[in-house]
Amino acid sequence: MNPFSLHDQVALVTGASRGLGRAMAASLAQAGAHVAVNARDATAVESVAQSLRNAGGSAEALAFDVADEGAQTAALRDLAARHGRLDLVVANAGVQHRRALIADKVAARSARARLVAKAVNWRFTLPITERADAPAARRPTR
């Protein structure tokens, strides 16, 4: 048995359209997880999901802004309805600004994205991950 196998596990990776998020999504898919790839840009996340599928993994695109509580809740509900479980979450999404944070509005948006994402992720995903051990939980379809 491979101790690093994630076969039949469902994972959500936020901020997965590029960089570390994309690399983590690829690693999880390679380990056997079904990966829900998240970022705001629907085209980018579909491209990443397709590249994971082309490499033999199981993935789906899940475009939403983690700072939008309503969008995040709806997307996570849909994910749970499709798979009946969520085994792990990589909360990688963030806001990046290449210039110094001068305006309070920019700093507030960045802080809100981090806080809302973590609060909604944990509040919503904890019950789903707890149900993952239930016998009635469905496994992802590939």
CSV table of N, CA and C in Angstrom, one decimal:
chain,number,residue,atom,x,y,z
A,1,MET,N,0.8,-1.2,0.0
A,1,MET,CA,0.0,0.0,0.0
A,1,MET,C,0.9,1.3,0.0
A,2,ASN,N,0.5,2.2,-0.8
A,2,ASN,CA,1.3,3.5,-0.9
A,2,ASN,C,0.8,4.4,0.2
A,3,PRO,N,1.6,4.8,1.1
A,3,PRO,CA,1.1,5.7,2.2
A,3,PRO,C,0.8,7.1,1.7
A,4,PHE,N,1.2,7.4,0.5
A,4,PHE,CA,0.9,8.7,0.0
A,4,PHE,C,-0.3,8.7,-1.0
A,5,SER,N,-1.0,7.6,-1.1
A,5,SER,CA,-2.1,7.5,-2.1
A,5,SER,C,-3.3,8.4,-1.6
A,6,LEU,N,-3.8,9.1,-2.5
A,6,LEU,CA,-5.1,9.8,-2.2
A,6,LEU,C,-6.2,9.3,-3.1
A,7,HIS,N,-6.1,8.1,-3.5
A,7,HIS,CA,-7.1,7.4,-4.4
A,7,HIS,C,-8.5,7.6,-3.7
A,8,ASP,N,-9.4,8.0,-4.6
A,8,ASP,CA,-10.8,8.2,-4.2
A,8,ASP,C,-11.0,9.3,-3.2
A,9,GLN,N,-10.1,10.2,-3.0
A,9,GLN,CA,-10.2,11.4,-2.1
A,9,GLN,C,-10.6,12.6,-3.0
A,10,VAL,N,-11.4,13.5,-2.4
A,10,VAL,CA,-11.8,14.7,-3.1
A,10,VAL,C,-11.1,15.9,-2.5
A,11,ALA,N,-10.4,16.7,-3.3
A,11,ALA,CA,-9.7,17.8,-2.8
A,11,ALA,C,-10.1,19.1,-3.5
A,12,LEU,N,-10.1,20.2,-2.8
A,12,LEU,CA,-10.3,21.5,-3.3
A,12,LEU,C,-9.0,22.3,-3.1
A,13,VAL,N,-8.5,22.9,-4.2
A,13,VAL,CA,-7.3,23.8,-4.1
A,13,VAL,C,-7.8,25.1,-4.6
A,14,THR,N,-7.7,26.1,-3.7
A,14,THR,CA,-8.1,27.5,-4.1
A,14,THR,C,-6.8,28.2,-4.6
A,15,GLY,N,-7.0,29.1,-5.4
A,15,GLY,CA,-5.8,29.8,-6.0
A,15,GLY,C,-5.0,28.9,-6.8
A,16,ALA,N,-5.6,28.0,-7.6
A,16,ALA,CA,-4.9,27.0,-8.3
A,16,ALA,C,-4.7,27.3,-9.8
A,17,SER,N,-4.9,28.5,-10.2
A,17,SER,CA,-4.8,28.8,-11.7
A,17,SER,C,-3.3,28.9,-12.1
A,18,ARG,N,-2.4,29.1,-11.1
A,18,ARG,CA,-1.0,29.3,-11.5
A,18,ARG,C,-0.1,29.0,-10.2
A,19,GLY,N,1.2,29.0,-10.4
A,19,GLY,CA,2.1,29.0,-9.3
A,19,GLY,C,2.0,27.8,-8.4
A,20,LEU,N,2.1,28.1,-7.1
A,20,LEU,CA,2.1,27.0,-6.1
A,20,LEU,C,0.7,26.3,-6.1
A,21,GLY,N,-0.4,27.0,-6.2
A,21,GLY,CA,-1.7,26.4,-6.2
A,21,GLY,C,-1.8,25.3,-7.4
A,22,ARG,N,-1.3,25.7,-8.5
A,22,ARG,CA,-1.4,24.8,-9.7
A,22,ARG,C,-0.5,23.6,-9.4
A,23,ALA,N,0.7,23.8,-8.9
A,23,ALA,CA,1.6,22.7,-8.6
A,23,ALA,C,1.0,21.8,-7.5
A,24,MET,N,0.4,22.3,-6.5
A,24,MET,CA,-0.2,21.5,-5.5
A,24,MET,C,-1.4,20.7,-6.0
A,25,ALA,N,-2.2,21.3,-6.9
A,25,ALA,CA,-3.3,20.6,-7.5
A,25,ALA,C,-2.8,19.4,-8.4
A,26,ALA,N,-1.7,19.7,-9.1
A,26,ALA,CA,-1.1,18.6,-9.9
A,26,ALA,C,-0.6,17.5,-9.1
A,27,SER,N,0.1,17.8,-8.0
A,27,SER,CA,0.6,16.8,-7.1
A,27,SER,C,-0.6,15.9,-6.5
A,28,LEU,N,-1.6,16.6,-6.1
A,28,LEU,CA,-2.8,15.9,-5.5
A,28,LEU,C,-3.4,14.9,-6.5
A,29,ALA,N,-3.6,15.4,-7.8
A,29,ALA,CA,-4.1,14.6,-8.8
A,29,ALA,C,-3.2,13.4,-9.1
A,30,GLN,N,-1.9,13.7,-9.2
A,30,GLN,CA,-0.9,12.6,-9.4
A,30,GLN,C,-1.0,11.5,-8.3
A,31,ALA,N,-1.3,12.0,-7.1
A,31,ALA,CA,-1.4,11.0,-6.0
A,31,ALA,C,-2.8,10.3,-6.0
A,32,GLY,N,-3.7,10.6,-6.9
A,32,GLY,CA,-4.9,9.9,-7.1
A,32,GLY,C,-6.2,10.6,-6.6
A,33,ALA,N,-6.1,11.8,-6.1
A,33,ALA,CA,-7.2,12.6,-5.7
A,33,ALA,C,-8.0,13.2,-6.9
A,34,HIS,N,-9.3,13.3,-6.7
A,34,HIS,CA,-10.1,14.1,-7.6
A,34,HIS,C,-9.9,15.5,-7.2
A,35,VAL,N,-9.5,16.4,-8.0
A,35,VAL,CA,-9.1,17.8,-7.6
A,35,VAL,C,-10.1,18.8,-8.2
A,36,ALA,N,-10.7,19.6,-7.3
A,36,ALA,CA,-11.5,20.7,-7.8
A,36,ALA,C,-10.6,21.9,-7.8
A,37,VAL,N,-10.3,22.4,-9.0
A,37,VAL,CA,-9.3,23.5,-9.2
A,37,VAL,C,-10.1,24.8,-9.1
A,38,ASN,N,-9.7,25.7,-8.2
A,38,ASN,CA,-10.4,27.0,-8.0
A,38,ASN,C,-9.5,28.2,-8.3
A,39,ALA,N,-10.1,29.2,-8.8
A,39,ALA,CA,-9.6,30.6,-9.0
A,39,ALA,C,-10.7,31.4,-9.5
A,40,ARG,N,-10.6,32.7,-9.6
A,40,ARG,CA,-11.6,33.5,-10.2
A,40,ARG,C,-11.8,33.4,-11.7
A,41,ASP,N,-10.7,33.2,-12.4
A,41,ASP,CA,-10.8,33.1,-13.8
A,41,ASP,C,-11.2,31.7,-14.3
A,42,ALA,N,-12.4,31.7,-14.9
A,42,ALA,CA,-13.0,30.4,-15.3
A,42,ALA,C,-12.2,29.8,-16.4
A,43,THR,N,-11.7,30.6,-17.3
A,43,THR,CA,-10.9,30.0,-18.4
A,43,THR,C,-9.6,29.4,-17.9
A,44,ALA,N,-8.9,30.1,-17.0
A,44,ALA,CA,-7.7,29.6,-16.4
A,44,ALA,C,-7.9,28.3,-15.6
A,45,VAL,N,-8.9,28.2,-14.8
A,45,VAL,CA,-9.1,27.0,-14.0
A,45,VAL,C,-9.5,25.8,-14.9
A,46,GLU,N,-10.3,26.1,-15.9
A,46,GLU,CA,-10.6,25.0,-16.9
A,46,GLU,C,-9.4,24.5,-17.6
A,47,SER,N,-8.5,25.4,-17.9
A,47,SER,CA,-7.2,25.0,-18.6
A,47,SER,C,-6.4,24.1,-17.6
A,48,VAL,N,-6.3,24.5,-16.4
A,48,VAL,CA,-5.6,23.7,-15.4
A,48,VAL,C,-6.2,22.3,-15.2
A,49,ALA,N,-7.5,22.3,-15.0
A,49,ALA,CA,-8.3,21.1,-14.9
A,49,ALA,C,-8.1,20.2,-16.1
A,50,GLN,N,-8.1,20.7,-17.3
A,50,GLN,CA,-7.9,19.9,-18.5
A,50,GLN,C,-6.5,19.4,-18.5
A,51,SER,N,-5.5,20.2,-18.1
A,51,SER,CA,-4.1,19.7,-18.1
A,51,SER,C,-3.9,18.5,-17.1
A,52,LEU,N,-4.6,18.6,-16.0
A,52,LEU,CA,-4.6,17.5,-15.0
A,52,LEU,C,-5.2,16.2,-15.6
A,53,ARG,N,-6.4,16.4,-16.3
A,53,ARG,CA,-7.0,15.3,-16.9
A,53,ARG,C,-6.2,14.7,-18.0
A,54,ASN,N,-5.5,15.6,-18.8
A,54,ASN,CA,-4.6,15.1,-19.9
A,54,ASN,C,-3.5,14.3,-19.4
A,55,ALA,N,-3.1,14.6,-18.1
A,55,ALA,CA,-1.9,13.9,-17.5
A,55,ALA,C,-2.4,12.6,-16.8
A,56,GLY,N,-3.7,12.3,-16.9
A,56,GLY,CA,-4.3,11.0,-16.4
A,56,GLY,C,-4.9,11.2,-15.0
A,57,GLY,N,-5.1,12.5,-14.6
A,57,GLY,CA,-5.7,12.7,-13.3
A,57,GLY,C,-7.2,13.0,-13.4
A,58,SER,N,-7.8,13.2,-12.3
A,58,SER,CA,-9.2,13.5,-12.3
A,58,SER,C,-9.4,14.9,-11.7
A,59,ALA,N,-10.0,15.8,-12.5
A,59,ALA,CA,-10.1,17.2,-12.0
A,59,ALA,C,-11.3,17.8,-12.6
A,60,GLU,N,-11.8,18.9,-11.9
A,60,GLU,CA,-12.8,19.7,-12.4
A,60,GLU,C,-12.5,21.2,-12.1
A,61,ALA,N,-13.1,22.1,-12.9
A,61,ALA,CA,-12.9,23.5,-12.7
A,61,ALA,C,-14.0,24.0,-11.8
A,62,LEU,N,-13.6,24.9,-10.9
A,62,LEU,CA,-14.6,25.4,-9.9
A,62,LEU,C,-14.2,26.9,-9.8
A,63,ALA,N,-14.7,27.7,-10.7
A,63,ALA,CA,-14.4,29.2,-10.7
A,63,ALA,C,-15.3,30.0,-9.7
A,64,PHE,N,-14.7,30.6,-8.8
A,64,PHE,CA,-15.4,31.6,-7.9
A,64,PHE,C,-14.4,32.4,-7.1
A,65,ASP,N,-14.8,33.5,-6.6
A,65,ASP,CA,-13.9,34.4,-5.9
A,65,ASP,C,-14.1,34.0,-4.4
A,66,VAL,N,-13.0,33.6,-3.8
A,66,VAL,CA,-13.1,33.2,-2.4
A,66,VAL,C,-13.5,34.3,-1.4
A,67,ALA,N,-13.4,35.5,-1.9
A,67,ALA,CA,-13.8,36.7,-1.0
A,67,ALA,C,-15.3,36.9,-1.1
A,68,ASP,N,-16.0,36.2,-2.0
A,68,ASP,CA,-17.4,36.3,-2.2
A,68,ASP,C,-18.1,35.2,-1.4
A,69,GLU,N,-18.6,35.4,-0.2
A,69,GLU,CA,-19.1,34.4,0.6
A,69,GLU,C,-20.2,33.6,0.0
A,70,GLY,N,-21.1,34.3,-0.7
A,70,GLY,CA,-22.2,33.6,-1.4
A,70,GLY,C,-21.8,32.7,-2.5
A,71,ALA,N,-20.9,33.2,-3.3
A,71,ALA,CA,-20.3,32.4,-4.4
A,71,ALA,C,-19.6,31.2,-3.9
A,72,GLN,N,-18.8,31.4,-2.8
A,72,GLN,CA,-18.1,30.3,-2.3
A,72,GLN,C,-19.0,29.2,-1.7
A,73,THR,N,-20.0,29.6,-0.9
A,73,THR,CA,-20.9,28.7,-0.3
A,73,THR,C,-21.7,27.9,-1.4
A,74,ALA,N,-22.1,28.6,-2.5
A,74,ALA,CA,-22.8,27.9,-3.6
A,74,ALA,C,-21.9,26.9,-4.3
A,75,ALA,N,-20.7,27.2,-4.5
A,75,ALA,CA,-19.8,26.3,-5.2
A,75,ALA,C,-19.4,25.1,-4.3
A,76,LEU,N,-19.3,25.3,-3.1
A,76,LEU,CA,-19.0,24.2,-2.2
A,76,LEU,C,-20.2,23.3,-2.0
A,77,ARG,N,-21.3,23.9,-2.0
A,77,ARG,CA,-22.6,23.0,-1.9
A,77,ARG,C,-22.7,22.2,-3.2
A,78,ASP,N,-22.4,22.8,-4.3
A,78,ASP,CA,-22.5,22.0,-5.6
A,78,ASP,C,-21.4,20.9,-5.6
A,79,LEU,N,-20.2,21.2,-5.1
A,79,LEU,CA,-19.2,20.2,-5.1
A,79,LEU,C,-19.6,19.0,-4.1
A,80,ALA,N,-20.1,19.4,-3.0
A,80,ALA,CA,-20.6,18.3,-2.1
A,80,ALA,C,-21.7,17.5,-2.7
A,81,ALA,N,-22.6,18.1,-3.4
A,81,ALA,CA,-23.7,17.4,-4.0
A,81,ALA,C,-23.2,16.4,-5.1
A,82,ARG,N,-22.2,16.8,-5.8
A,82,ARG,CA,-21.7,15.9,-6.9
A,82,ARG,C,-20.9,14.8,-6.3
A,83,HIS,N,-20.2,15.0,-5.2
A,83,HIS,CA,-19.3,14.0,-4.7
A,83,HIS,C,-19.6,13.4,-3.4
A,84,GLY,N,-20.5,14.1,-2.6
A,84,GLY,CA,-20.9,13.6,-1.3
A,84,GLY,C,-19.8,13.7,-0.2
A,85,ARG,N,-18.7,14.3,-0.6
A,85,ARG,CA,-17.6,14.4,0.4
A,85,ARG,C,-16.6,15.4,-0.1
A,86,LEU,N,-15.8,15.9,0.9
A,86,LEU,CA,-14.7,16.7,0.6
A,86,LEU,C,-13.7,16.3,1.6
A,87,ASP,N,-12.6,15.7,1.2
A,87,ASP,CA,-11.6,15.2,2.1
A,87,ASP,C,-10.5,16.1,2.5
A,88,LEU,N,-10.1,17.0,1.6
A,88,LEU,CA,-9.1,18.0,2.0
A,88,LEU,C,-9.2,19.3,1.2
A,89,VAL,N,-8.8,20.4,1.9
A,89,VAL,CA,-8.8,21.7,1.3
A,89,VAL,C,-7.5,22.3,1.4
A,90,VAL,N,-7.0,22.8,0.3
A,90,VAL,CA,-5.7,23.6,0.3
A,90,VAL,C,-6.2,25.1,0.1
A,91,ALA,N,-6.1,25.8,1.1
A,91,ALA,CA,-6.6,27.3,1.1
A,91,ALA,C,-5.4,28.1,0.6
A,92,ASN,N,-5.2,28.1,-0.7
A,92,ASN,CA,-4.0,28.8,-1.2
A,92,ASN,C,-4.3,30.2,-1.8
A,93,ALA,N,-5.6,30.5,-2.0
A,93,ALA,CA,-6.0,31.8,-2.7
A,93,ALA,C,-5.5,33.0,-1.9
A,94,GLY,N,-5.1,34.0,-2.6
A,94,GLY,CA,-4.7,35.2,-1.9
A,94,GLY,C,-4.8,36.4,-2.9
A,95,VAL,N,-4.5,37.5,-2.5
A,95,VAL,CA,-4.6,38.7,-3.3
A,95,VAL,C,-3.1,39.2,-3.4
A,96,GLN,N,-2.7,39.4,-4.6
A,96,GLN,CA,-1.3,39.9,-4.8
A,96,GLN,C,-1.3,41.2,-5.5
A,97,HIS,N,-0.5,42.1,-4.9
A,97,HIS,CA,-0.4,43.4,-5.5
A,97,HIS,C,1.1,43.7,-5.7
A,98,ARG,N,1.5,44.0,-6.9
A,98,ARG,CA,2.9,44.2,-7.2
A,98,ARG,C,3.4,45.6,-6.8
A,99,ARG,N,2.5,46.5,-6.5
A,99,ARG,CA,2.9,47.8,-6.0
A,99,ARG,C,2.7,47.8,-4.5
A,100,ALA,N,3.3,48.8,-3.9
A,100,ALA,CA,3.2,49.0,-2.4
A,100,ALA,C,1.7,49.2,-2.1
A,101,LEU,N,1.2,48.7,-1.0
A,101,LEU,CA,-0.2,48.8,-0.6
A,101,LEU,C,-0.3,50.3,0.0
A,102,ILE,N,-0.8,51.1,-0.9
A,102,ILE,CA,-0.9,52.5,-0.5
A,102,ILE,C,-2.3,52.8,0.0
A,103,ALA,N,-3.3,52.4,-0.8
A,103,ALA,CA,-4.7,52.7,-0.5
A,103,ALA,C,-5.3,51.7,0.6
A,104,ASP,N,-6.0,52.3,1.5
A,104,ASP,CA,-6.6,51.4,2.5
A,104,ASP,C,-7.6,50.5,1.9
A,105,LYS,N,-8.2,50.9,0.8
A,105,LYS,CA,-9.2,50.0,0.1
A,105,LYS,C,-8.6,48.7,-0.4
A,106,VAL,N,-7.4,48.8,-0.9
A,106,VAL,CA,-6.7,47.7,-1.4
A,106,VAL,C,-6.3,46.7,-0.3
A,107,ALA,N,-5.8,47.3,0.8
A,107,ALA,CA,-5.4,46.5,1.9
A,107,ALA,C,-6.6,45.8,2.5
A,108,ALA,N,-7.7,46.5,2.6
A,108,ALA,CA,-9.0,45.9,3.1
A,108,ALA,C,-9.4,44.8,2.3
A,109,ARG,N,-9.4,44.9,1.0
A,109,ARG,CA,-9.8,43.8,0.0
A,109,ARG,C,-8.9,42.6,0.3
A,110,SER,N,-7.6,42.8,0.4
A,110,SER,CA,-6.7,41.7,0.6
A,110,SER,C,-7.0,41.0,1.9
A,111,ALA,N,-7.2,41.7,3.0
A,111,ALA,CA,-7.5,41.1,4.3
A,111,ALA,C,-8.9,40.4,4.2
A,112,ARG,N,-9.9,41.0,3.6
A,112,ARG,CA,-11.2,40.4,3.5
A,112,ARG,C,-11.1,39.1,2.7
A,113,ALA,N,-10.4,39.1,1.6
A,113,ALA,CA,-10.3,37.8,0.9
A,113,ALA,C,-9.7,36.7,1.7
A,114,ARG,N,-8.7,37.0,2.5
A,114,ARG,CA,-8.1,36.0,3.3
A,114,ARG,C,-9.0,35.5,4.4
A,115,LEU,N,-9.6,36.5,5.1
A,115,LEU,CA,-10.5,36.1,6.2
A,115,LEU,C,-11.8,35.4,5.8
A,116,VAL,N,-12.4,35.9,4.8
A,116,VAL,CA,-13.7,35.3,4.4
A,116,VAL,C,-13.4,33.9,3.8
A,117,ALA,N,-12.3,33.8,3.0
A,117,ALA,CA,-12.0,32.5,2.5
A,117,ALA,C,-11.8,31.4,3.6
A,118,LYS,N,-11.0,31.8,4.6
A,118,LYS,CA,-10.8,30.8,5.6
A,118,LYS,C,-12.0,30.5,6.4
A,119,ALA,N,-12.8,31.5,6.8
A,119,ALA,CA,-14.0,31.3,7.6
A,119,ALA,C,-15.0,30.5,6.9
A,120,VAL,N,-15.3,30.8,5.6
A,120,VAL,CA,-16.3,30.0,4.9
A,120,VAL,C,-15.8,28.6,4.6
A,121,ASN,N,-14.5,28.5,4.2
A,121,ASN,CA,-14.0,27.2,3.9
A,121,ASN,C,-14.2,26.3,5.2
A,122,TRP,N,-13.7,26.8,6.3
A,122,TRP,CA,-13.8,25.9,7.5
A,122,TRP,C,-15.3,25.7,8.0
A,123,ARG,N,-16.1,26.7,8.0
A,123,ARG,CA,-17.4,26.6,8.4
A,123,ARG,C,-18.2,25.6,7.5
A,124,PHE,N,-18.0,25.7,6.2
A,124,PHE,CA,-18.7,24.9,5.3
A,124,PHE,C,-18.1,23.5,5.1
A,125,THR,N,-16.8,23.4,5.0
A,125,THR,CA,-16.1,22.2,4.6
A,125,THR,C,-16.0,21.2,5.8
A,126,LEU,N,-15.9,21.7,7.0
A,126,LEU,CA,-15.7,20.8,8.1
A,126,LEU,C,-16.8,19.8,8.2
A,127,PRO,N,-18.1,20.2,8.1
A,127,PRO,CA,-19.2,19.1,8.1
A,127,PRO,C,-19.1,18.1,6.9
A,128,ILE,N,-18.6,18.6,5.8
A,128,ILE,CA,-18.5,17.7,4.6
A,128,ILE,C,-17.3,16.8,4.8
A,129,THR,N,-16.2,17.2,5.3
A,129,THR,CA,-15.1,16.3,5.6
A,129,THR,C,-15.4,15.3,6.7
A,130,GLU,N,-16.2,15.8,7.7
A,130,GLU,CA,-16.6,14.8,8.7
A,130,GLU,C,-17.5,13.7,8.1
A,131,ARG,N,-18.3,14.1,7.2
A,131,ARG,CA,-19.2,13.1,6.5
A,131,ARG,C,-18.4,12.1,5.6
A,132,ALA,N,-17.2,12.5,5.3
A,132,ALA,CA,-16.4,11.7,4.3
A,132,ALA,C,-16.2,10.3,4.8
A,133,ASP,N,-16.2,10.1,6.2
A,133,ASP,CA,-16.1,8.7,6.7
A,133,ASP,C,-17.4,8.0,6.8
A,134,ALA,N,-18.5,8.6,6.5
A,134,ALA,CA,-19.8,8.0,6.6
A,134,ALA,C,-19.9,6.9,5.5
A,135,PRO,N,-20.5,5.8,5.8
A,135,PRO,CA,-20.6,4.7,4.8
A,135,PRO,C,-21.4,5.1,3.6
A,136,ALA,N,-22.4,6.0,3.7
A,136,ALA,CA,-23.2,6.4,2.6
A,136,ALA,C,-22.5,7.4,1.7
A,137,ALA,N,-21.3,7.9,2.0
A,137,ALA,CA,-20.6,8.8,1.2
A,137,ALA,C,-20.3,8.2,-0.2
A,138,ARG,N,-20.5,9.1,-1.2
A,138,ARG,CA,-20.3,8.6,-2.6
A,138,ARG,C,-18.8,8.9,-2.9
A,139,ARG,N,-18.2,8.1,-3.7
A,139,ARG,CA,-16.9,8.4,-4.2
A,139,ARG,C,-17.0,9.2,-5.5
A,140,PRO,N,-15.9,9.9,-5.9
A,140,PRO,CA,-16.0,10.7,-7.1
A,140,PRO,C,-16.0,9.8,-8.3
A,141,THR,N,-16.7,10.2,-9.3
A,141,THR,CA,-16.7,9.5,-10.6
A,141,THR,C,-15.6,10.0,-11.5
A,142,ARG,N,-15.0,9.1,-12.2
A,142,ARG,CA,-13.8,9.5,-13.0
A,142,ARG,C,-14.2,9.4,-14.5
